[in-house]
């Protein structure tokens, strides 16, 4: 059993996206000792050079200007790389790019498809089994995918990033005229970059610190932000906070906001209504800080502190700065 | 503008989840199915465009078991002009690629300039169908879209929040969009419209017709094998402390040494 696994890489300039590095780790374990890992990028030569450090056996590269990157165009190029590499499995990271691509590529390449995958195994040649959270992480399902071909989008943060191994694989340039088959006149007009300096975005963050009504006033929310900064975490909020206008609705975690699944979720002054829980319950480790020992958040949390957030949070920030050797800033 | 909205009935969000007797899927016995959350936004977006582009029509279509009828009536009550139910195989199917093939096949006889769907459904959260339908029809597609507005004589402008920031796009028609949010919250149906929707005609494409059109592609290639609820979390390990400093120190130690979530 020697499968070839194609990683569809996402790059920004020469930087390989975290979810793509996670996909490399999964690809290596699926390929095993006898199979091989190959990769495709649409980010041009500099992206291909960065990708080479992750050790694929071969790389396919196209250079598509960012304003023309549509899922339709990427599906054409990725399917071509999949054909030329004789891949059986294509892996994409769990980004908005990856999710958009999955269905299109599966149709174009004649593959089965699954997204949000947290476990994947080859049962026998041409048959895969995947596991994925459903219903906002309130349940999981196992699905059998009938190959020989399958496109799998991984759930972000579900797998560790693969370490760089180095290498100088052959690089094949994909023919740009392939894209003449891409229909439609879609064009990206602008990109307003995500605010930087305020830490990672909610969707990407490995750690999220979220505040709720228990912060008692808008001005106290800076305590949440300081704790987040000490951890390199993103800031989230419950609906009570965004409805009160303490913080913008873009920070809202829950049924009507964002769903997050970081390694660590710290819920401060959040009671844990089901509408909030569905947005964060699949986080790996959950910490709850709340004055009410009967708050439902303690039922889903791994660690609980019953106490006043306004006293606990600053102490926690100081302790984290201490152990991480950070100065008070 | 001919607008087609792809909709899916999903269990309402307060449903108590449990596995079916064979353990393979959600037990749908006694579960109330409603329009999926993002599909509600897609219907809202369709109606907003209809109100802004004279001569537009909204056609809701749904692939699945008989309960699709309820979701389609909900769309009619909200203001959709027509509805079509595409029947799933009698043994059921939750393969999103098969759903896309069935929908695309039905769209060969339904006019469309714009296909709208939710960015994903709140049950399986696959988010595959809209892109797969677009690929089958050979039109562009975009997921996680917000704020779709008419642009120029026959185009659309919209935004797309991604990890890198908020992208602004313009596209010609036809195209397909997986919607995250319309520029309004979804409206609620008025009672007289709900009553009227109960008698509204729903066109049906039965499974044998779909299967014949799909030929060898009519078998699912993604099958649910097990539906599992997480073991109930045993509840939080509560940290005992005298001072906030002690609470902080104990928590950080647990996170580093036991949960191993940061170095």
JSON list of N, CA and C in Angstrom, two decimals, chain A residues 224-286:
[
{"chain": "A", "resi": 224, "resn": "UNK", "atom": "N", "xyz": [-9.29, 41.46, 30.04]},
{"chain": "A", "resi": 224, "resn": "UNK", "atom": "CA", "xyz": [-9.33, 40.31, 29.12]},
{"chain": "A", "resi": 224, "resn": "UNK", "atom": "C", "xyz": [-8.25, 40.46, 28.05]},
{"chain": "A", "resi": 225, "resn": "UNK", "atom": "N", "xyz": [-8.16, 41.69, 27.52]},
{"chain": "A", "resi": 225, "resn": "UNK", "atom": "CA", "xyz": [-7.20, 41.93, 26.43]},
{"chain": "A", "resi": 225, "resn": "UNK", "atom": "C", "xyz": [-5.76, 41.79, 26.93]},
{"chain": "A", "resi": 226, "resn": "UNK", "atom": "N", "xyz": [-5.51, 42.23, 28.18]},
{"chain": "A", "resi": 226, "resn": "UNK", "atom": "CA", "xyz": [-4.15, 42.10, 28.72]},
{"chain": "A", "resi": 226, "resn": "UNK", "atom": "C", "xyz": [-3.79, 40.62, 28.94]},
{"chain": "A", "resi": 227, "resn": "UNK", "atom": "N", "xyz": [-4.76, 39.85, 29.44]},
{"chain": "A", "resi": 227, "resn": "UNK", "atom": "CA", "xyz": [-4.52, 38.41, 29.62]},
{"chain": "A", "resi": 227, "resn": "UNK", "atom": "C", "xyz": [-4.24, 37.77, 28.26]},
{"chain": "A", "resi": 228, "resn": "UNK", "atom": "N", "xyz": [-5.04, 38.15, 27.25]},
{"chain": "A", "resi": 228, "resn": "UNK", "atom": "CA", "xyz": [-4.85, 37.59, 25.91]},
{"chain": "A", "resi": 228, "resn": "UNK", "atom": "C", "xyz": [-3.46, 37.93, 25.38]},
{"chain": "A", "resi": 229, "resn": "UNK", "atom": "N", "xyz": [-3.02, 39.17, 25.61]},
{"chain": "A", "resi": 229, "resn": "UNK", "atom": "CA", "xyz": [-1.71, 39.59, 25.10]},
{"chain": "A", "resi": 229, "resn": "UNK", "atom": "C", "xyz": [-0.61, 38.76, 25.77]},
{"chain": "A", "resi": 230, "resn": "UNK", "atom": "N", "xyz": [-0.75, 38.50, 27.06]},
{"chain": "A", "resi": 230, "resn": "UNK", "atom": "CA", "xyz": [0.29, 37.75, 27.75]},
{"chain": "A", "resi": 230, "resn": "UNK", "atom": "C", "xyz": [0.41, 36.33, 27.20]},
{"chain": "A", "resi": 231, "resn": "UNK", "atom": "N", "xyz": [-0.69, 35.82, 26.64]},
{"chain": "A", "resi": 231, "resn": "UNK", "atom": "CA", "xyz": [-0.72, 34.45, 26.13]},
{"chain": "A", "resi": 231, "resn": "UNK", "atom": "C", "xyz": [-0.54, 34.38, 24.61]},
{"chain": "A", "resi": 232, "resn": "UNK", "atom": "N", "xyz": [-0.48, 35.53, 23.95]},
{"chain": "A", "resi": 232, "resn": "UNK", "atom": "CA", "xyz": [-0.49, 35.53, 22.48]},
{"chain": "A", "resi": 232, "resn": "UNK", "atom": "C", "xyz": [-1.81, 35.00, 21.96]},
{"chain": "A", "resi": 233, "resn": "UNK", "atom": "N", "xyz": [-2.88, 35.30, 22.68]},
{"chain": "A", "resi": 233, "resn": "UNK", "atom": "CA", "xyz": [-4.21, 34.74, 22.37]},
{"chain": "A", "resi": 233, "resn": "UNK", "atom": "C", "xyz": [-5.08, 35.75, 21.64]},
{"chain": "A", "resi": 234, "resn": "UNK", "atom": "N", "xyz": [-6.15, 35.24, 21.03]},
{"chain": "A", "resi": 234, "resn": "UNK", "atom": "CA", "xyz": [-7.18, 36.11, 20.46]},
{"chain": "A", "resi": 234, "resn": "UNK", "atom": "C", "xyz": [-8.22, 36.41, 21.54]},
{"chain": "A", "resi": 235, "resn": "UNK", "atom": "N", "xyz": [-8.92, 37.53, 21.36]},
{"chain": "A", "resi": 235, "resn": "UNK", "atom": "CA", "xyz": [-9.97, 37.92, 22.30]},
{"chain": "A", "resi": 235, "resn": "UNK", "atom": "C", "xyz": [-11.33, 37.55, 21.73]},
{"chain": "A", "resi": 236, "resn": "UNK", "atom": "N", "xyz": [-12.16, 36.95, 22.56]},
{"chain": "A", "resi": 236, "resn": "UNK", "atom": "CA", "xyz": [-13.53, 36.65, 22.18]},
{"chain": "A", "resi": 236, "resn": "UNK", "atom": "C", "xyz": [-14.48, 37.26, 23.18]},
{"chain": "A", "resi": 237, "resn": "UNK", "atom": "N", "xyz": [-15.77, 37.19, 22.87]},
{"chain": "A", "resi": 237, "resn": "UNK", "atom": "CA", "xyz": [-16.77, 37.78, 23.77]},
{"chain": "A", "resi": 237, "resn": "UNK", "atom": "C", "xyz": [-18.06, 36.99, 23.67]},
{"chain": "A", "resi": 238, "resn": "UNK", "atom": "N", "xyz": [-18.86, 37.06, 24.74]},
{"chain": "A", "resi": 238, "resn": "UNK", "atom": "CA", "xyz": [-20.18, 36.45, 24.67]},
{"chain": "A", "resi": 238, "resn": "UNK", "atom": "C", "xyz": [-21.14, 37.45, 24.03]},
{"chain": "A", "resi": 239, "resn": "UNK", "atom": "N", "xyz": [-22.32, 36.98, 23.71]},
{"chain": "A", "resi": 239, "resn": "UNK", "atom": "CA", "xyz": [-23.28, 37.85, 23.05]},
{"chain": "A", "resi": 239, "resn": "UNK", "atom": "C", "xyz": [-23.69, 39.02, 23.96]},
{"chain": "A", "resi": 240, "resn": "UNK", "atom": "N", "xyz": [-23.73, 38.78, 25.29]},
{"chain": "A", "resi": 240, "resn": "UNK", "atom": "CA", "xyz": [-24.10, 39.85, 26.21]},
{"chain": "A", "resi": 240, "resn": "UNK", "atom": "C", "xyz": [-23.16, 41.05, 26.03]},
{"chain": "A", "resi": 241, "resn": "UNK", "atom": "N", "xyz": [-21.88, 40.76, 25.81]},
{"chain": "A", "resi": 241, "resn": "UNK", "atom": "CA", "xyz": [-20.88, 41.81, 25.67]},
{"chain": "A", "resi": 241, "resn": "UNK", "atom": "C", "xyz": [-21.04, 42.57, 24.35]},
{"chain": "A", "resi": 242, "resn": "UNK", "atom": "N", "xyz": [-21.27, 41.83, 23.26]},
{"chain": "A", "resi": 242, "resn": "UNK", "atom": "CA", "xyz": [-21.38, 42.51, 21.97]},
{"chain": "A", "resi": 242, "resn": "UNK", "atom": "C", "xyz": [-22.72, 43.22, 21.86]},
{"chain": "A", "resi": 243, "resn": "UNK", "atom": "N", "xyz": [-23.78, 42.64, 22.43]},
{"chain": "A", "resi": 243, "resn": "UNK", "atom": "CA", "xyz": [-25.08, 43.32, 22.42]},
{"chain": "A", "resi": 243, "resn": "UNK", "atom": "C", "xyz": [-25.03, 44.61, 23.21]},
{"chain": "A", "resi": 244, "resn": "UNK", "atom": "N", "xyz": [-24.26, 44.60, 24.31]},
{"chain": "A", "resi": 244, "resn": "UNK", "atom": "CA", "xyz": [-24.14, 45.81, 25.12]},
{"chain": "A", "resi": 244, "resn": "UNK", "atom": "C", "xyz": [-23.22, 46.83, 24.46]},
{"chain": "A", "resi": 245, "resn": "UNK", "atom": "N", "xyz": [-22.56, 46.42, 23.37]},
{"chain": "A", "resi": 245, "resn": "UNK", "atom": "CA", "xyz": [-21.69, 47.35, 22.67]},
{"chain": "A", "resi": 245, "resn": "UNK", "atom": "C", "xyz": [-20.34, 47.54, 23.34]},
{"chain": "A", "resi": 246, "resn": "UNK", "atom": "N", "xyz": [-19.99, 46.66, 24.30]},
{"chain": "A", "resi": 246, "resn": "UNK", "atom": "CA", "xyz": [-18.67, 46.79, 24.94]},
{"chain": "A", "resi": 246, "resn": "UNK", "atom": "C", "xyz": [-17.58, 46.49, 23.93]},
{"chain": "A", "resi": 247, "resn": "UNK", "atom": "N", "xyz": [-17.85, 45.53, 23.05]},
{"chain": "A", "resi": 247, "resn": "UNK", "atom": "CA", "xyz": [-16.89, 45.15, 22.04]},
{"chain": "A", "resi": 247, "resn": "UNK", "atom": "C", "xyz": [-17.67, 44.82, 20.75]},
{"chain": "A", "resi": 248, "resn": "UNK", "atom": "N", "xyz": [-16.98, 44.92, 19.55]},
{"chain": "A", "resi": 248, "resn": "UNK", "atom": "CA", "xyz": [-17.71, 44.70, 18.30]},
{"chain": "A", "resi": 248, "resn": "UNK", "atom": "C", "xyz": [-18.20, 43.25, 18.14]},
{"chain": "A", "resi": 249, "resn": "UNK", "atom": "N", "xyz": [-19.24, 43.08, 17.34]},
{"chain": "A", "resi": 249, "resn": "UNK", "atom": "CA", "xyz": [-19.84, 41.76, 17.18]},
{"chain": "A", "resi": 249, "resn": "UNK", "atom": "C", "xyz": [-18.89, 40.78, 16.49]},
{"chain": "A", "resi": 250, "resn": "UNK", "atom": "N", "xyz": [-17.83, 41.31, 15.84]},
{"chain": "A", "resi": 250, "resn": "UNK", "atom": "CA", "xyz": [-16.86, 40.41, 15.20]},
{"chain": "A", "resi": 250, "resn": "UNK", "atom": "C", "xyz": [-16.15, 39.52, 16.22]},
{"chain": "A", "resi": 251, "resn": "UNK", "atom": "N", "xyz": [-16.22, 39.88, 17.50]},
{"chain": "A", "resi": 251, "resn": "UNK", "atom": "CA", "xyz": [-15.56, 39.08, 18.53]},
{"chain": "A", "resi": 251, "resn": "UNK", "atom": "C", "xyz": [-16.49, 38.02, 19.12]},
{"chain": "A", "resi": 252, "resn": "UNK", "atom": "N", "xyz": [-17.76, 38.04, 18.71]},
{"chain": "A", "resi": 252, "resn": "UNK", "atom": "CA", "xyz": [-18.73, 37.16, 19.36]},
{"chain": "A", "resi": 252, "resn": "UNK", "atom": "C", "xyz": [-18.49, 35.69, 19.03]},
{"chain": "A", "resi": 253, "resn": "UNK", "atom": "N", "xyz": [-18.43, 34.88, 20.08]},
{"chain": "A", "resi": 253, "resn": "UNK", "atom": "CA", "xyz": [-18.30, 33.43, 19.94]},
{"chain": "A", "resi": 253, "resn": "UNK", "atom": "C", "xyz": [-19.66, 32.82, 20.27]},
{"chain": "A", "resi": 254, "resn": "UNK", "atom": "N", "xyz": [-20.13, 31.90, 19.43]},
{"chain": "A", "resi": 254, "resn": "UNK", "atom": "CA", "xyz": [-21.39, 31.23, 19.73]},
{"chain": "A", "resi": 254, "resn": "UNK", "atom": "C", "xyz": [-22.22, 31.03, 18.49]},
{"chain": "A", "resi": 255, "resn": "UNK", "atom": "N", "xyz": [-23.45, 30.61, 18.72]},
{"chain": "A", "resi": 255, "resn": "UNK", "atom": "CA", "xyz": [-24.33, 30.21, 17.62]},
{"chain": "A", "resi": 255, "resn": "UNK", "atom": "C", "xyz": [-24.49, 31.30, 16.57]},
{"chain": "A", "resi": 256, "resn": "UNK", "atom": "N", "xyz": [-24.66, 32.55, 17.01]},
{"chain": "A", "resi": 256, "resn": "UNK", "atom": "CA", "xyz": [-24.84, 33.63, 16.03]},
{"chain": "A", "resi": 256, "resn": "UNK", "atom": "C", "xyz": [-23.53, 34.36, 15.77]},
{"chain": "A", "resi": 257, "resn": "UNK", "atom": "N", "xyz": [-22.44, 33.87, 16.36]},
{"chain": "A", "resi": 257, "resn": "UNK", "atom": "CA", "xyz": [-21.13, 34.47, 16.10]},
{"chain": "A", "resi": 257, "resn": "UNK", "atom": "C", "xyz": [-20.22, 33.45, 15.48]},
{"chain": "A", "resi": 258, "resn": "UNK", "atom": "N", "xyz": [-18.98, 33.41, 15.96]},
{"chain": "A", "resi": 258, "resn": "UNK", "atom": "CA", "xyz": [-18.01, 32.50, 15.40]},
{"chain": "A", "resi": 258, "resn": "UNK", "atom": "C", "xyz": [-17.95, 31.19, 16.18]},
{"chain": "A", "resi": 259, "resn": "UNK", "atom": "N", "xyz": [-17.58, 30.14, 15.47]},
{"chain": "A", "resi": 259, "resn": "UNK", "atom": "CA", "xyz": [-17.27, 28.88, 16.14]},
{"chain": "A", "resi": 259, "resn": "UNK", "atom": "C", "xyz": [-15.75, 28.75, 16.19]},
{"chain": "A", "resi": 260, "resn": "UNK", "atom": "N", "xyz": [-15.22, 28.48, 17.35]},
{"chain": "A", "resi": 260, "resn": "UNK", "atom": "CA", "xyz": [-13.77, 28.36, 17.49]},
{"chain": "A", "resi": 260, "resn": "UNK", "atom": "C", "xyz": [-13.44, 27.02, 18.13]},
{"chain": "A", "resi": 261, "resn": "UNK", "atom": "N", "xyz": [-12.25, 26.51, 17.83]},
{"chain": "A", "resi": 261, "resn": "UNK", "atom": "CA", "xyz": [-11.83, 25.26, 18.49]},
{"chain": "A", "resi": 261, "resn": "UNK", "atom": "C", "xyz": [-10.34, 25.32, 18.79]},
{"chain": "A", "resi": 262, "resn": "UNK", "atom": "N", "xyz": [-9.94, 26.27, 19.63]},
{"chain": "A", "resi": 262, "resn": "UNK", "atom": "CA", "xyz": [-8.52, 26.40, 19.94]},
{"chain": "A", "resi": 262, "resn": "UNK", "atom": "C", "xyz": [-8.03, 25.30, 20.86]},
{"chain": "A", "resi": 263, "resn": "UNK", "atom": "N", "xyz": [-6.72, 25.31, 21.09]},
{"chain": "A", "resi": 263, "resn": "UNK", "atom": "CA", "xyz": [-6.12, 24.39, 22.06]},
{"chain": "A", "resi": 263, "resn": "UNK", "atom": "C", "xyz": [-6.59, 24.74, 23.47]},
{"chain": "A", "resi": 264, "resn": "UNK", "atom": "N", "xyz": [-6.73, 26.02, 23.73]},
{"chain": "A", "resi": 264, "resn": "UNK", "atom": "CA", "xyz": [-7.11, 26.49, 25.07]},
{"chain": "A", "resi": 264, "resn": "UNK", "atom": "C", "xyz": [-8.13, 27.61, 24.95]},
{"chain": "A", "resi": 265, "resn": "UNK", "atom": "N", "xyz": [-9.25, 27.45, 25.64]},
{"chain": "A", "resi": 265, "resn": "UNK", "atom": "CA", "xyz": [-10.29, 28.49, 25.66]},
{"chain": "A", "resi": 265, "resn": "UNK", "atom": "C", "xyz": [-10.52, 28.88, 27.11]},
{"chain": "A", "resi": 266, "resn": "UNK", "atom": "N", "xyz": [-10.31, 30.16, 27.40]},
{"chain": "A", "resi": 266, "resn": "UNK", "atom": "CA", "xyz": [-10.51, 30.64, 28.77]},
{"chain": "A", "resi": 266, "resn": "UNK", "atom": "C", "xyz": [-11.76, 31.52, 28.78]},
{"chain": "A", "resi": 267, "resn": "UNK", "atom": "N", "xyz": [-12.81, 31.04, 29.45]},
{"chain": "A", "resi": 267, "resn": "UNK", "atom": "CA", "xyz": [-14.09, 31.76, 29.50]},
{"chain": "A", "resi": 267, "resn": "UNK", "atom": "C", "xyz": [-14.16, 32.51, 30.83]},
{"chain": "A", "resi": 268, "resn": "UNK", "atom": "N", "xyz": [-14.19, 33.83, 30.74]},
{"chain": "A", "resi": 268, "resn": "UNK", "atom": "CA", "xyz": [-14.17, 34.65, 31.95]},
{"chain": "A", "resi": 268, "resn": "UNK", "atom": "C", "xyz": [-15.51, 35.37, 32.11]},
{"chain": "A", "resi": 269, "resn": "UNK", "atom": "N", "xyz": [-16.18, 35.10, 33.21]},
{"chain": "A", "resi": 269, "resn": "UNK", "atom": "CA", "xyz": [-17.45, 35.79, 33.45]},
{"chain": "A", "resi": 269, "resn": "UNK", "atom": "C", "xyz": [-18.51, 35.45, 32.43]},
{"chain": "A", "resi": 270, "resn": "UNK", "atom": "N", "xyz": [-18.44, 34.22, 31.90]},
{"chain": "A", "resi": 270, "resn": "UNK", "atom": "CA", "xyz": [-19.42, 33.73, 30.92]},
{"chain": "A", "resi": 270, "resn": "UNK", "atom": "C", "xyz": [-20.16, 32.58, 31.57]},
{"chain": "A", "resi": 271, "resn": "UNK", "atom": "N", "xyz": [-21.50, 32.67, 31.66]},
{"chain": "A", "resi": 271, "resn": "UNK", "atom": "CA", "xyz": [-22.23, 31.65, 32.40]},
{"chain": "A", "resi": 271, "resn": "UNK", "atom": "C", "xyz": [-22.31, 30.34, 31.61]},
{"chain": "A", "resi": 272, "resn": "UNK", "atom": "N", "xyz": [-22.34, 30.45, 30.26]},
{"chain": "A", "resi": 272, "resn": "UNK", "atom": "CA", "xyz": [-22.33, 29.24, 29.45]},
{"chain": "A", "resi": 272, "resn": "UNK", "atom": "C", "xyz": [-23.70, 28.82, 28.94]},
{"chain": "A", "resi": 273, "resn": "UNK", "atom": "N", "xyz": [-24.44, 29.79, 28.39]},
{"chain": "A", "resi": 273, "resn": "UNK", "atom": "CA", "xyz": [-25.71, 29.45, 27.73]},
{"chain": "A", "resi": 273, "resn": "UNK", "atom": "C", "xyz": [-25.40, 28.55, 26.54]},
{"chain": "A", "resi": 274, "resn": "UNK", "atom": "N", "xyz": [-26.34, 27.68, 26.18]},
{"chain": "A", "resi": 274, "resn": "UNK", "atom": "CA", "xyz": [-26.10, 26.72, 25.10]},
{"chain": "A", "resi": 274, "resn": "UNK", "atom": "C", "xyz": [-25.67, 27.43, 23.81]},
{"chain": "A", "resi": 275, "resn": "UNK", "atom": "N", "xyz": [-26.22, 28.63, 23.56]},
{"chain": "A", "resi": 275, "resn": "UNK", "atom": "CA", "xyz": [-25.86, 29.38, 22.34]},
{"chain": "A", "resi": 275, "resn": "UNK", "atom": "C", "xyz": [-24.38, 29.75, 22.34]},
{"chain": "A", "resi": 276, "resn": "UNK", "atom": "N", "xyz": [-23.81, 29.94, 23.53]},
{"chain": "A", "resi": 276, "resn": "UNK", "atom": "CA", "xyz": [-22.36, 30.21, 23.59]},
{"chain": "A", "resi": 276, "resn": "UNK", "atom": "C", "xyz": [-21.58, 28.90, 23.49]},
{"chain": "A", "resi": 277, "resn": "UNK", "atom": "N", "xyz": [-22.07, 27.88, 24.19]},
{"chain": "A", "resi": 277, "resn": "UNK", "atom": "CA", "xyz": [-21.34, 26.61, 24.25]},
{"chain": "A", "resi": 277, "resn": "UNK", "atom": "C", "xyz": [-21.13, 26.01, 22.86]},
{"chain": "A", "resi": 278, "resn": "UNK", "atom": "N", "xyz": [-22.14, 26.10, 21.98]},
{"chain": "A", "resi": 278, "resn": "UNK", "atom": "CA", "xyz": [-21.98, 25.47, 20.67]},
{"chain": "A", "resi": 278, "resn": "UNK", "atom": "C", "xyz": [-20.83, 26.09, 19.89]},
{"chain": "A", "resi": 279, "resn": "UNK", "atom": "N", "xyz": [-20.45, 27.32, 20.24]},
{"chain": "A", "resi": 279, "resn": "UNK", "atom": "CA", "xyz": [-19.36, 27.98, 19.52]},
{"chain": "A", "resi": 279, "resn": "UNK", "atom": "C", "xyz": [-17.99, 27.67, 20.04]},
{"chain": "A", "resi": 280, "resn": "UNK", "atom": "N", "xyz": [-17.87, 26.95, 21.18]},
{"chain": "A", "resi": 280, "resn": "UNK", "atom": "CA", "xyz": [-16.53, 26.75, 21.74]},
{"chain": "A", "resi": 280, "resn": "UNK", "atom": "C", "xyz": [-16.31, 25.40, 22.39]},
{"chain": "A", "resi": 281, "resn": "UNK", "atom": "N", "xyz": [-17.36, 24.55, 22.41]},
{"chain": "A", "resi": 281, "resn": "UNK", "atom": "CA", "xyz": [-17.27, 23.33, 23.21]},
{"chain": "A", "resi": 281, "resn": "UNK", "atom": "C", "xyz": [-16.25, 22.33, 22.64]},
{"chain": "A", "resi": 282, "resn": "UNK", "atom": "N", "xyz": [-15.89, 22.49, 21.36]},
{"chain": "A", "resi": 282, "resn": "UNK", "atom": "CA", "xyz": [-14.92, 21.55, 20.81]},
{"chain": "A", "resi": 282, "resn": "UNK", "atom": "C", "xyz": [-13.48, 22.01, 21.05]},
{"chain": "A", "resi": 283, "resn": "UNK", "atom": "N", "xyz": [-13.28, 23.07, 21.82]},
{"chain": "A", "resi": 283, "resn": "UNK", "atom": "CA", "xyz": [-11.93, 23.48, 22.19]},
{"chain": "A", "resi": 283, "resn": "UNK", "atom": "C", "xyz": [-11.27, 22.34, 22.97]},
{"chain": "A", "resi": 284, "resn": "UNK", "atom": "N", "xyz": [-9.94, 22.23, 22.85]},
{"chain": "A", "resi": 284, "resn": "UNK", "atom": "CA", "xyz": [-9.28, 21.08, 23.48]},
{"chain": "A", "resi": 284, "resn": "UNK", "atom": "C", "xyz": [-9.34, 21.18, 25.01]},
{"chain": "A", "resi": 285, "resn": "UNK", "atom": "N", "xyz": [-8.88, 22.30, 25.55]},
{"chain": "A", "resi": 285, "resn": "UNK", "atom": "CA", "xyz": [-8.93, 22.49, 27.01]},
{"chain": "A", "resi": 285, "resn": "UNK", "atom": "C", "xyz": [-9.71, 23.76, 27.30]},
{"chain": "A", "resi": 286, "resn": "UNK", "atom": "N", "xyz": [-10.64, 23.66, 28.26]},
{"chain": "A", "resi": 286, "resn": "UNK", "atom": "CA", "xyz": [-11.49, 24.80, 28.57]},
{"chain": "A", "resi": 286, "resn": "UNK", "atom": "C", "xyz": [-11.30, 25.19, 30.04]}
]
